[in-house]
Coordinates of C-alpha atoms in Angstrom, one line a residue:
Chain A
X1 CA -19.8 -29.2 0.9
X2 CA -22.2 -31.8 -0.5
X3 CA -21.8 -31.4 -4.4
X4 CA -24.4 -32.2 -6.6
X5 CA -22.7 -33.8 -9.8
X6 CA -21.1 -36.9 -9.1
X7 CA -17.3 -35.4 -10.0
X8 CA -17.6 -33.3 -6.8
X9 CA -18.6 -35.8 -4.5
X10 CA -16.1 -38.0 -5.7
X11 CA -13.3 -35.3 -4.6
X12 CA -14.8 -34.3 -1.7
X13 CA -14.6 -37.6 -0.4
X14 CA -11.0 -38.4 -1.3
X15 CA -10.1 -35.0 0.2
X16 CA -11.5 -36.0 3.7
X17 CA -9.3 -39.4 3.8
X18 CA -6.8 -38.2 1.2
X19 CA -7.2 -41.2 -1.2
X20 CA -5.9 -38.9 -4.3
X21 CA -3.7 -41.6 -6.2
X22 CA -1.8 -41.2 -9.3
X23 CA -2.0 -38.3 -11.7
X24 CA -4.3 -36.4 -9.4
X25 CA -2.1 -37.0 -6.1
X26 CA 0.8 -35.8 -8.3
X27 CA -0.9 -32.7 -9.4
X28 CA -2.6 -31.6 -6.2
X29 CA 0.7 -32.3 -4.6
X30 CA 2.7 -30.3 -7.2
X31 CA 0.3 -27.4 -6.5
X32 CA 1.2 -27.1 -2.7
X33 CA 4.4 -26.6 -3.9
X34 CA 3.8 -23.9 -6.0
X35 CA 2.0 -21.9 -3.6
X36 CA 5.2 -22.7 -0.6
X37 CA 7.8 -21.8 -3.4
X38 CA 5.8 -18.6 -4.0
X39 CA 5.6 -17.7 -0.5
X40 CA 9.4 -18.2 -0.1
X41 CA 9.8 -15.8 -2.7
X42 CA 7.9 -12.9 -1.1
X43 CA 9.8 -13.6 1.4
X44 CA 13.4 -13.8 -0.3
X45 CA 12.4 -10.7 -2.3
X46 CA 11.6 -8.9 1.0
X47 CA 15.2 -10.1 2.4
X48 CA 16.7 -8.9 -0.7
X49 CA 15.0 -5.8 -1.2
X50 CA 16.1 -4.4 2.7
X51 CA 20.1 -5.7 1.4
X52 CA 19.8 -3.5 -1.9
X53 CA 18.1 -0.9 -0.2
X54 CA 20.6 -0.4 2.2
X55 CA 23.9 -0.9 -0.5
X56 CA 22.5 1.7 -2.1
X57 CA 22.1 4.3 0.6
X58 CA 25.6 3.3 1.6
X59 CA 26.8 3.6 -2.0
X60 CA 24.9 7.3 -1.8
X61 CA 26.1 8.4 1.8
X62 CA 29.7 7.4 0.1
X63 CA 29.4 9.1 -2.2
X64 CA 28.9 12.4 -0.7
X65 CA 31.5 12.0 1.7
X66 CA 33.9 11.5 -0.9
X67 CA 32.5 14.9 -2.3
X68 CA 33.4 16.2 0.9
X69 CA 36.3 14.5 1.4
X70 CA 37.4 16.1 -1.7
X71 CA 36.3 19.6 -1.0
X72 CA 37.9 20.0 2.7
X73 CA 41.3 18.3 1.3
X74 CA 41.6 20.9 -1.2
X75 CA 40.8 23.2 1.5
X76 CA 43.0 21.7 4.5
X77 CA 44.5 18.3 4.8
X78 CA 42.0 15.5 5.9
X79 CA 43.2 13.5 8.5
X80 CA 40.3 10.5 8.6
X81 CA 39.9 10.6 5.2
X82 CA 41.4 7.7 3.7
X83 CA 40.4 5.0 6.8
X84 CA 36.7 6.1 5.8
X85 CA 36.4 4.5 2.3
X86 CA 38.0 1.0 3.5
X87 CA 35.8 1.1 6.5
X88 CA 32.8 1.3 3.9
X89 CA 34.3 -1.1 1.5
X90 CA 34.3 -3.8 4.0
X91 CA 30.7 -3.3 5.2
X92 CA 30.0 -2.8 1.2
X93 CA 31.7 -6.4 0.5
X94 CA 29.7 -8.0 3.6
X95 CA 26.4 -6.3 2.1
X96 CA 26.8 -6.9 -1.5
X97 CA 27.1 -11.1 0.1
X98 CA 24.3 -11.4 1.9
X99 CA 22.2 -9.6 -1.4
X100 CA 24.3 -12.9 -3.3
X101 CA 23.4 -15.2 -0.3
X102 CA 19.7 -14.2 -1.3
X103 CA 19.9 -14.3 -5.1
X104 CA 21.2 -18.0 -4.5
X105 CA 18.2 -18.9 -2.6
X106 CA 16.0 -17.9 -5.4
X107 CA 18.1 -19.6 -7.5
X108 CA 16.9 -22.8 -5.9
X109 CA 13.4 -21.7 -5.5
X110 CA 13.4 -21.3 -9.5
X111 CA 14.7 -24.4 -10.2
X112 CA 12.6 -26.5 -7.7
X113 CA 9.6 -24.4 -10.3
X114 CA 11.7 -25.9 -13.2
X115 CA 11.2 -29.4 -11.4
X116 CA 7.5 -29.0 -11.0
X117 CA 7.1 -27.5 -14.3
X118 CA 8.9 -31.0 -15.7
X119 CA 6.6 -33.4 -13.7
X120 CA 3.8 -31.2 -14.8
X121 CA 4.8 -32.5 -18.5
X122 CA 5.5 -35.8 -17.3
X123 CA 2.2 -36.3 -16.2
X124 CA 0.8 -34.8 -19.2
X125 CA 2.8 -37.4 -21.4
X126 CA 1.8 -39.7 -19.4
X127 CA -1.7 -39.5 -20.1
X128 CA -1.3 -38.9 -23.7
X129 CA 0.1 -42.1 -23.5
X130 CA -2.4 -44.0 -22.0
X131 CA -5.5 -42.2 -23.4
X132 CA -4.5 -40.6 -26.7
X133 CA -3.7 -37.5 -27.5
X134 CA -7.3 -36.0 -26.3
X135 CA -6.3 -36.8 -23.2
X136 CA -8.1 -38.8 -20.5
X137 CA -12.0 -37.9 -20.7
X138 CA -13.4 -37.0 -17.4
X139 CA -11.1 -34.2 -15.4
X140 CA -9.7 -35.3 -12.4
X141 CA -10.6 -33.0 -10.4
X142 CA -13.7 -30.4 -11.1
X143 CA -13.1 -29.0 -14.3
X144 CA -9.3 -28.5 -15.6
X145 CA -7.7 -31.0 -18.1
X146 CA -4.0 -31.9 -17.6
X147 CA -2.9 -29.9 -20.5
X148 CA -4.4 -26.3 -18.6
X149 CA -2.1 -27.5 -15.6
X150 CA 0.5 -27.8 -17.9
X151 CA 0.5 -24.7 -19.2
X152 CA -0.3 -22.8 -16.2
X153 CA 3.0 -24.2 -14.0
X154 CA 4.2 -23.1 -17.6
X155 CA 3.2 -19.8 -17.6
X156 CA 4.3 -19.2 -13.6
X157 CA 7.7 -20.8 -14.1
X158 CA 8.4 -18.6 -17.3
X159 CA 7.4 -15.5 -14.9
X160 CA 9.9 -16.4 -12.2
X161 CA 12.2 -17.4 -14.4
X162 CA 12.8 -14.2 -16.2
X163 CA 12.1 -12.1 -13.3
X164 CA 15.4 -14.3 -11.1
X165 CA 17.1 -13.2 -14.6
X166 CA 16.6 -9.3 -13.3
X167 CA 17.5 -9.7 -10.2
X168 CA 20.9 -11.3 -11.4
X169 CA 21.4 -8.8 -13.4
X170 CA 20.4 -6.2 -10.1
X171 CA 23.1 -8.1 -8.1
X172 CA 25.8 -7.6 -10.1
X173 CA 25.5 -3.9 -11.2
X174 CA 23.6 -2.5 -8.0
X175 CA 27.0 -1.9 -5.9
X176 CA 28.8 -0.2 -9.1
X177 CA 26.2 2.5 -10.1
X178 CA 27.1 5.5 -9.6
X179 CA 24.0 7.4 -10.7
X180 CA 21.2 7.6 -7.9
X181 CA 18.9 7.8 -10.8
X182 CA 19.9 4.2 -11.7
X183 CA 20.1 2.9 -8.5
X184 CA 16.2 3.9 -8.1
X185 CA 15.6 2.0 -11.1
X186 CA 17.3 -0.9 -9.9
X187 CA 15.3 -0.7 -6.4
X188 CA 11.7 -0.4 -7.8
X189 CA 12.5 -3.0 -9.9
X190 CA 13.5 -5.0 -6.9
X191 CA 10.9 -4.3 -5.2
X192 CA 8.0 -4.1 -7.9
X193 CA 9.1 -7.2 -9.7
X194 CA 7.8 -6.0 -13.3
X195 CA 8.1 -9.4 -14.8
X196 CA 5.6 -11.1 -11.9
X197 CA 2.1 -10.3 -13.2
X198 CA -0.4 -8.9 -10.9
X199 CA -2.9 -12.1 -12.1
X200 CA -0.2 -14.5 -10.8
X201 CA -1.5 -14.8 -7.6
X202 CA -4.9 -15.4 -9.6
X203 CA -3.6 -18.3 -11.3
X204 CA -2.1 -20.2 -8.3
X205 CA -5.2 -19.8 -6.5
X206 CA -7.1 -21.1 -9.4
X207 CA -4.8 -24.4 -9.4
X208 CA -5.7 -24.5 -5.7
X209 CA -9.7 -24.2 -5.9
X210 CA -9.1 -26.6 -8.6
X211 CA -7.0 -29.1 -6.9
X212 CA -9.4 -28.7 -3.7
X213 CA -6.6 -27.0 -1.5
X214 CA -9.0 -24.2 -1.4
X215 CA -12.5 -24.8 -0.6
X216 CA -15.0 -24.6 -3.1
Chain B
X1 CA -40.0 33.7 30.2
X2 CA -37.6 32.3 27.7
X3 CA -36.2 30.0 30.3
X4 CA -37.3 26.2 28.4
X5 CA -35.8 27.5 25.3
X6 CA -32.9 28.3 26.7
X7 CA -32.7 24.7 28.7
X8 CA -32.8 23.2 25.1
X9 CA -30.4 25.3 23.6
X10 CA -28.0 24.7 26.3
X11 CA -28.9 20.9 25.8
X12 CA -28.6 21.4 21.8
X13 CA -25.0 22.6 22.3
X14 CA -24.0 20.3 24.9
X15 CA -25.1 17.7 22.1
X16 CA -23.1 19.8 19.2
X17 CA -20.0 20.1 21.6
X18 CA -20.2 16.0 22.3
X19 CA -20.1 15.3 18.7
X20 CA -17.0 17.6 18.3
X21 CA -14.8 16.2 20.5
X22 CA -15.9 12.7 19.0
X23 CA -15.5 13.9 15.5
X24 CA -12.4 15.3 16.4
X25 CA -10.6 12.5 17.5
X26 CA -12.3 10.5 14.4
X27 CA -10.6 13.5 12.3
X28 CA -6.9 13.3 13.8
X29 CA -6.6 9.2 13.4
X30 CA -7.3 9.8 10.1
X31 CA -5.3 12.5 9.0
X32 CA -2.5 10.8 11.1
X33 CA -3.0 7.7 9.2
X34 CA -3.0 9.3 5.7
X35 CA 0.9 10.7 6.4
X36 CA 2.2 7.5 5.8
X37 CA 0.2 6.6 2.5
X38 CA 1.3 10.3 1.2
X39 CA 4.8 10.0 2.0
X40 CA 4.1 6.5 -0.3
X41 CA 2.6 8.4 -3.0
X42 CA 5.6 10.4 -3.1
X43 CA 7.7 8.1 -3.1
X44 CA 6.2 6.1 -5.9
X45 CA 6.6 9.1 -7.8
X46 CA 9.8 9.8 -7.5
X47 CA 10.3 6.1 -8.5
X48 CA 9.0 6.8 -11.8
X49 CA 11.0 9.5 -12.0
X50 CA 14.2 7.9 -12.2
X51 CA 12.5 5.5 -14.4
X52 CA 11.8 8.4 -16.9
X53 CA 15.5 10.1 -16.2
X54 CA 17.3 6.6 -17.2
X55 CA 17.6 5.9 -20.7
X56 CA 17.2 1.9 -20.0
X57 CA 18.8 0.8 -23.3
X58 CA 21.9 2.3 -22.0
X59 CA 22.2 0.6 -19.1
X60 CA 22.5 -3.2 -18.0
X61 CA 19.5 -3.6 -18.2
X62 CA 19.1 -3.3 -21.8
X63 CA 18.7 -7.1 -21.9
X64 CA 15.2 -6.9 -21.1
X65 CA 13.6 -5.1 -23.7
X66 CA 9.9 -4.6 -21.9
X67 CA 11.3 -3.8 -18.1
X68 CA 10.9 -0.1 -18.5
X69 CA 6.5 -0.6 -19.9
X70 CA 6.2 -3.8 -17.6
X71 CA 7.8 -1.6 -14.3
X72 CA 5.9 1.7 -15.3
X73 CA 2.4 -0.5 -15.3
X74 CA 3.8 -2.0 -11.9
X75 CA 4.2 1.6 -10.6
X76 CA 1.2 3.1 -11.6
X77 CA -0.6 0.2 -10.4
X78 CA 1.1 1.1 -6.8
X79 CA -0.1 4.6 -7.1
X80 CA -3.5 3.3 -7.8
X81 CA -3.9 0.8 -4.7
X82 CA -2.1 3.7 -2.7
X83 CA -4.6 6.6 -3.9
X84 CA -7.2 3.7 -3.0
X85 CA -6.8 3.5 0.2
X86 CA -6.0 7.7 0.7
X87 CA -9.4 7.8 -1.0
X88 CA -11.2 5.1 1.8
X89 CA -9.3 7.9 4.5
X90 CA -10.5 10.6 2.9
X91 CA -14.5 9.0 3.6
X92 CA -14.1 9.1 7.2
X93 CA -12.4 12.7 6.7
X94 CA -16.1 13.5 5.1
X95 CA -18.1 11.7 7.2
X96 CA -16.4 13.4 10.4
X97 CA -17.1 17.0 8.9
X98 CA -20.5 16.0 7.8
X99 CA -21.4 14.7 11.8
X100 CA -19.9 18.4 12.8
X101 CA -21.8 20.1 10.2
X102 CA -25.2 18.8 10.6
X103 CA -24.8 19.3 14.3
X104 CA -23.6 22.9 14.3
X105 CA -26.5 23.6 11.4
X106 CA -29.3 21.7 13.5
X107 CA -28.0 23.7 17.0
X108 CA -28.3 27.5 14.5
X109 CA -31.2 26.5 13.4
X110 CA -32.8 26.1 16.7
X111 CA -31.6 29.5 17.6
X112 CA -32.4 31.0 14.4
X113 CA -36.1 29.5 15.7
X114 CA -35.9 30.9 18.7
X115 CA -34.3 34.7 19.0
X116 CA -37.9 36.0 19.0
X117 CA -37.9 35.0 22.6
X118 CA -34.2 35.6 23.3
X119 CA -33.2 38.8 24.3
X120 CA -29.3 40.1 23.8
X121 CA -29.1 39.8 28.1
X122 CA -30.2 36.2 27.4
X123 CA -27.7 35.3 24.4
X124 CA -24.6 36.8 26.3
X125 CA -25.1 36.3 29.9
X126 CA -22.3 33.7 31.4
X127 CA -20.8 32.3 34.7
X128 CA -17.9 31.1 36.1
X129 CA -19.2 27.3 34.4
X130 CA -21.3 28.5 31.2
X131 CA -20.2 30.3 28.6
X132 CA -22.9 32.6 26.9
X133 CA -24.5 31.1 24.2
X134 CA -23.4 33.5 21.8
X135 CA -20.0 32.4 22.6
X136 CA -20.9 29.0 22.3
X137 CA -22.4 29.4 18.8
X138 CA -19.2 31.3 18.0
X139 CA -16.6 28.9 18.6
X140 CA -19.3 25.4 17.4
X141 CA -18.9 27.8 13.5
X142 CA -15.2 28.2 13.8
X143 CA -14.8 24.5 14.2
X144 CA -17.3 23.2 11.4
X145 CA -15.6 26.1 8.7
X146 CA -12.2 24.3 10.6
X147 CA -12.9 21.4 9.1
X148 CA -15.3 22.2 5.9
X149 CA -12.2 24.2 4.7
X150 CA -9.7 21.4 5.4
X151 CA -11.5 18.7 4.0
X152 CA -11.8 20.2 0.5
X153 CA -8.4 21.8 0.3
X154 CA -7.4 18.3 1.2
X155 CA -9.3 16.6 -1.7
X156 CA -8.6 19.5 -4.1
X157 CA -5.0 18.4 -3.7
X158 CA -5.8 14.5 -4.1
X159 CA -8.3 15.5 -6.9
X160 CA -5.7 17.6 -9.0
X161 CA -3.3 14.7 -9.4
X162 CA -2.7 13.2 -12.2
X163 CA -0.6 10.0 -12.9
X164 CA 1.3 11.4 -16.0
X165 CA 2.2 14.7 -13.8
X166 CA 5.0 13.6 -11.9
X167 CA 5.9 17.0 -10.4
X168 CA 2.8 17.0 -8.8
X169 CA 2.5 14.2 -7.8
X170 CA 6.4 14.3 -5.7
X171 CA 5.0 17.8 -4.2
X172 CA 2.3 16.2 -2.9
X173 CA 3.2 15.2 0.5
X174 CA 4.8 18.4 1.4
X175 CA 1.9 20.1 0.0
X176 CA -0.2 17.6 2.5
X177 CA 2.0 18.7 5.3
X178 CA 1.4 22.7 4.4
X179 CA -2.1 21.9 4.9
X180 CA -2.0 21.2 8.9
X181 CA -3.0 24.0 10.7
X182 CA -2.2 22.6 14.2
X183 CA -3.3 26.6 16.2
X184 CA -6.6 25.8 14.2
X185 CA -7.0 22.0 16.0
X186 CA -5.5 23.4 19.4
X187 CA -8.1 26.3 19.1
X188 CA -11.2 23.1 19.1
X189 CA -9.1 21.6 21.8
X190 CA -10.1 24.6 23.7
X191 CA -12.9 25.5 23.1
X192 CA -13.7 21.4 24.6
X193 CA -11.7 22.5 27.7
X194 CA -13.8 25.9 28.0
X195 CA -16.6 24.1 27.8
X196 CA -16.1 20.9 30.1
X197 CA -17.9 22.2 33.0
X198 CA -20.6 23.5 30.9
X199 CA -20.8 19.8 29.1
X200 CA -20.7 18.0 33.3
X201 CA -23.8 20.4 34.9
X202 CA -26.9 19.4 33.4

C-alpha cells in the first residue's frame, strides 16, 4: 500500500483515519452513492423485469383464451366465459401496480443521480471559484481533476436518465399491446436496458479506484 | 507363454475402462450444463426476432430514435457472452473425448504390439468375471467413436451459427436436443457394469 509519490501517501493515510475534508470528502462520498444507487437499480430492474414478464404472459395466455372463448361460443354456449376476463383484469390491474410501484422507485433513484450530478457542479464551481478557471493544481486524489468527475456523474446520470424514460414509456404501453412481437420488444428492452452502456460499470469503478473506495 | 502380456493387457484396459467411467461423468455435467445456455441462445434469438418483426417507428417507442441499433448491440453482445461460456463447456467436452481417446488408442496399440503372441483362444476366452479381451476392445472403440462423433456434431452446430442468421440460430437448441443419443450413453453405462468385476479382481 505504501505509495511512492507523495500524492499517494497522502491518501492513503487519510483513508485509514478518514480525514478526507472538503471537496474530496464530498466527492469520495458522492461516489459511494453512485455505486448504492446503481446497485438498487439492478435490483429494481430485476423486480420490474419478473412484473413485465409475467403481465405479458398473462396478457398472452388471455389472449388465447379469448380465441377460444370465441371459437366454442360460436360452437355451443360458454358458460365460464365471461367471469374469466374480469378474473384476469383484476390480477392484470394488481400486476400492471406493482410494475408502477417499481417505475416510482426508479424514479427516485434517478433523481437522487440528478442530486449527485448537481453537487458534482457545485463542487466544480466551487473550485473555479477559488482557484480560477484551471482549476485547483494538484488532484485531490491520484490523478482526476474535478472537471473529469464532473462529467463522468454527467455522463452516468444522462444514461439513467434516458433509460427511466424507456421504462416509462414500457409501463404504460406494456399491458395494452396486443402483438406478442411487441411485447418481446418491450421485454428485452427491459431486461437489456439499451440505453445503459456496457462501459458504465467501467466508469463507476474508475471513480472508485480514483476516490480510493477500491484499492489501488 | 503369453501369460505377462495378457496380465498387462488386462491391466491396460482396466486403466482404459477407469478413465471412461471418469470421463463419462466429466461428459454428462457438461452437456447437462450446456442445456441451459442453449435454451439462452435461443431465446436471445428469438428476441431479436421480434426486434426485426416490429417496425419501431410505428410504435411508442418511436420517441427514441436509436433504441432499435442501441438494443440490437445489447443483444448480440448477450449472444456473445452466452456463446462464451457454451464455448468454455465445449473445452471440457474436448478434453473428456481426448482422455477417452488417448486411452482407448494407447490400450490398441498395445495389442496391436502384441497379437504375435496372442492366439484367437487367448483374445476370446472369458469367465463368469472377465470378459474376453476382444470384447473388451470392442465396447472401449464403441465408446471413444460415442463420443468423437458427438463432440464434433456438437461443435459443427455451434460452429455453423452465425449472428445475422436468426433461423438458425432459434433452431439451435432443438437441434442441441436431437443430438442426445441417451441408448448410446446407457450402452457405456453398461459396458462399466459388465465390466465391474473385471475392474475389482486384480
Amino acid at each position: 500500500m505504501d505509495g511512492v509519490s507523495g500524492d499517494i501517501m497522502v491518501t492513503s493515510t487519510n483513508r485509514k483515519c478518514s480525514a478526507v475534508t472538503g471537496s474530496a470528502r464530498k466527492i469520495k462520498d458522492n461516489a459511494a452513492d453512485w455505486h448504492n444507487l446503481m446497485l438498487r437499480w439492478e435490483k429494481l430492474n430485476e423486480d420490474g423485469f419478473n412484473v413485465a414478464a409475467y403481465i405479458v404472459n398473462m396478457r398472452l395466455s388471455q389472449n388465447s383464451q379469448l380465441q377460444l372463448v370465441d371459437q366454442s361460443s360460436s360452437l355451443s354456449s360458454a358458460s365460464a366465459a365471461p367471469a374469466a376476463p374480469a378474473v384476469g383484469a383484476a390480477e392484470l390491474q394488481d400486476e400492471c401496480c406493482k410494475l408502477q410501484d417499481v417505475v416510482d422507485k426508479m424514479v427516485t433513484v434517478v433523481k437522487k443521480m440528478e442530486q449527485l450530478m448537481t453537487s458534482q457542479r457545485g463542487i466544480q464551481d466551487l473550485e473555479e471559484f477559488q482557484f480560477g478557471p484551471e482549476g485547483r493544481k494538484c488532484p485531490l486524489f491520484h490523478t482526476w481533476n474535478t472537471k473529469q468527475f464532473k462529467l463522468l456523474s454527467g455522463v452516468l446520470w444522462e444514461a439513467f436518465s434516458q433509460e427511466l424514460k424507456l421504462k416509462q414509456t414500457i409501463l404504460q404501453e406494456l399491458a395494452h399491446t396486443e402483438t406478442s412481437d411487441l411485447c418481446m420488444v418491450y421485454l428485452s428492452c427491459w431486461l437489456h436496458q439499451p440505453f445503459i452502456p456496457p462501459q458504465i460499470r467501467l466508469t463507476l469503478e474508475s471513480v472508485l479506484l480514483e476516490t480510493g473506495h477500491r484499492p489501488l | 507363454m503369453s501369460k505377462p502380456t495378457v496380465a498387462s493387457l488386462h491391466q491396460a484396459l482396466r486403466k482404459s475402462f477407469k478413465s471412461l467411467e471418469n470421463n463419462q461423468k466429466v461428459w454428462k455435467s457438461a452437456l447437462v450444463e450446456c442445456s441451459p445456455l442453449m435454451e439462452s441462445l435461443g431465446n436471445l434469438a428469438e428476441q431479436s426476432r421480434a426486434l426485426s418483426n416490429v417496425q419501431i417507428s410505428n410504435t411508442p417507442l418511436r420517441d427514441f430514435p436509436d433504441l432499435e441499433d442501441r438494443l440490437r448491440f445489447k443483444l448480440l453482445q448477450a449472444t456473445d457472452t452466452v456463446l462464451g461460456k457454451l464455448n468454455e463447456k465445449m473445452s471440457s467436452l474436448q478434453s473428456a473425448r481426448d482422455a477417452i481417446s488417448n486411452q482407448v488408442c494407447a490400450v490398441l496399440q498395445l495389442y496391436e504390439q502384441n497379437t504375435d503372441s496372442l492366439d484367437v483362444l487367448t483374445v476370446t476366452e472369458r469367465s463368469a468375471t472377465t470378459p474376453s479381451i476382444a470384447d473388451m476392445l470392442e465396447w472401449l472403440q464403441d465408446a471413444e467413436r460415442h463420443y468423437r462423433q458427438q463432440f464434433l456434431r456438437r461443435k459443427t452446430l455451434l460452429q455453423m451459427l452465425r449472428a445475422d442468421n436468426l433461423s438458425l440460430l432459434e433452431s439451435a437448441p432443438k437441434r442441441w436436443k436431437t443430438l442426445e443419443s441417451p441408448s448410446a450413453e446407457d450402452c457405456i453405462t453398461d459396458t462399466i457394469y459388465k465390466v465391474s468385476f473385471f475392474m475389482e479382481s486384480q
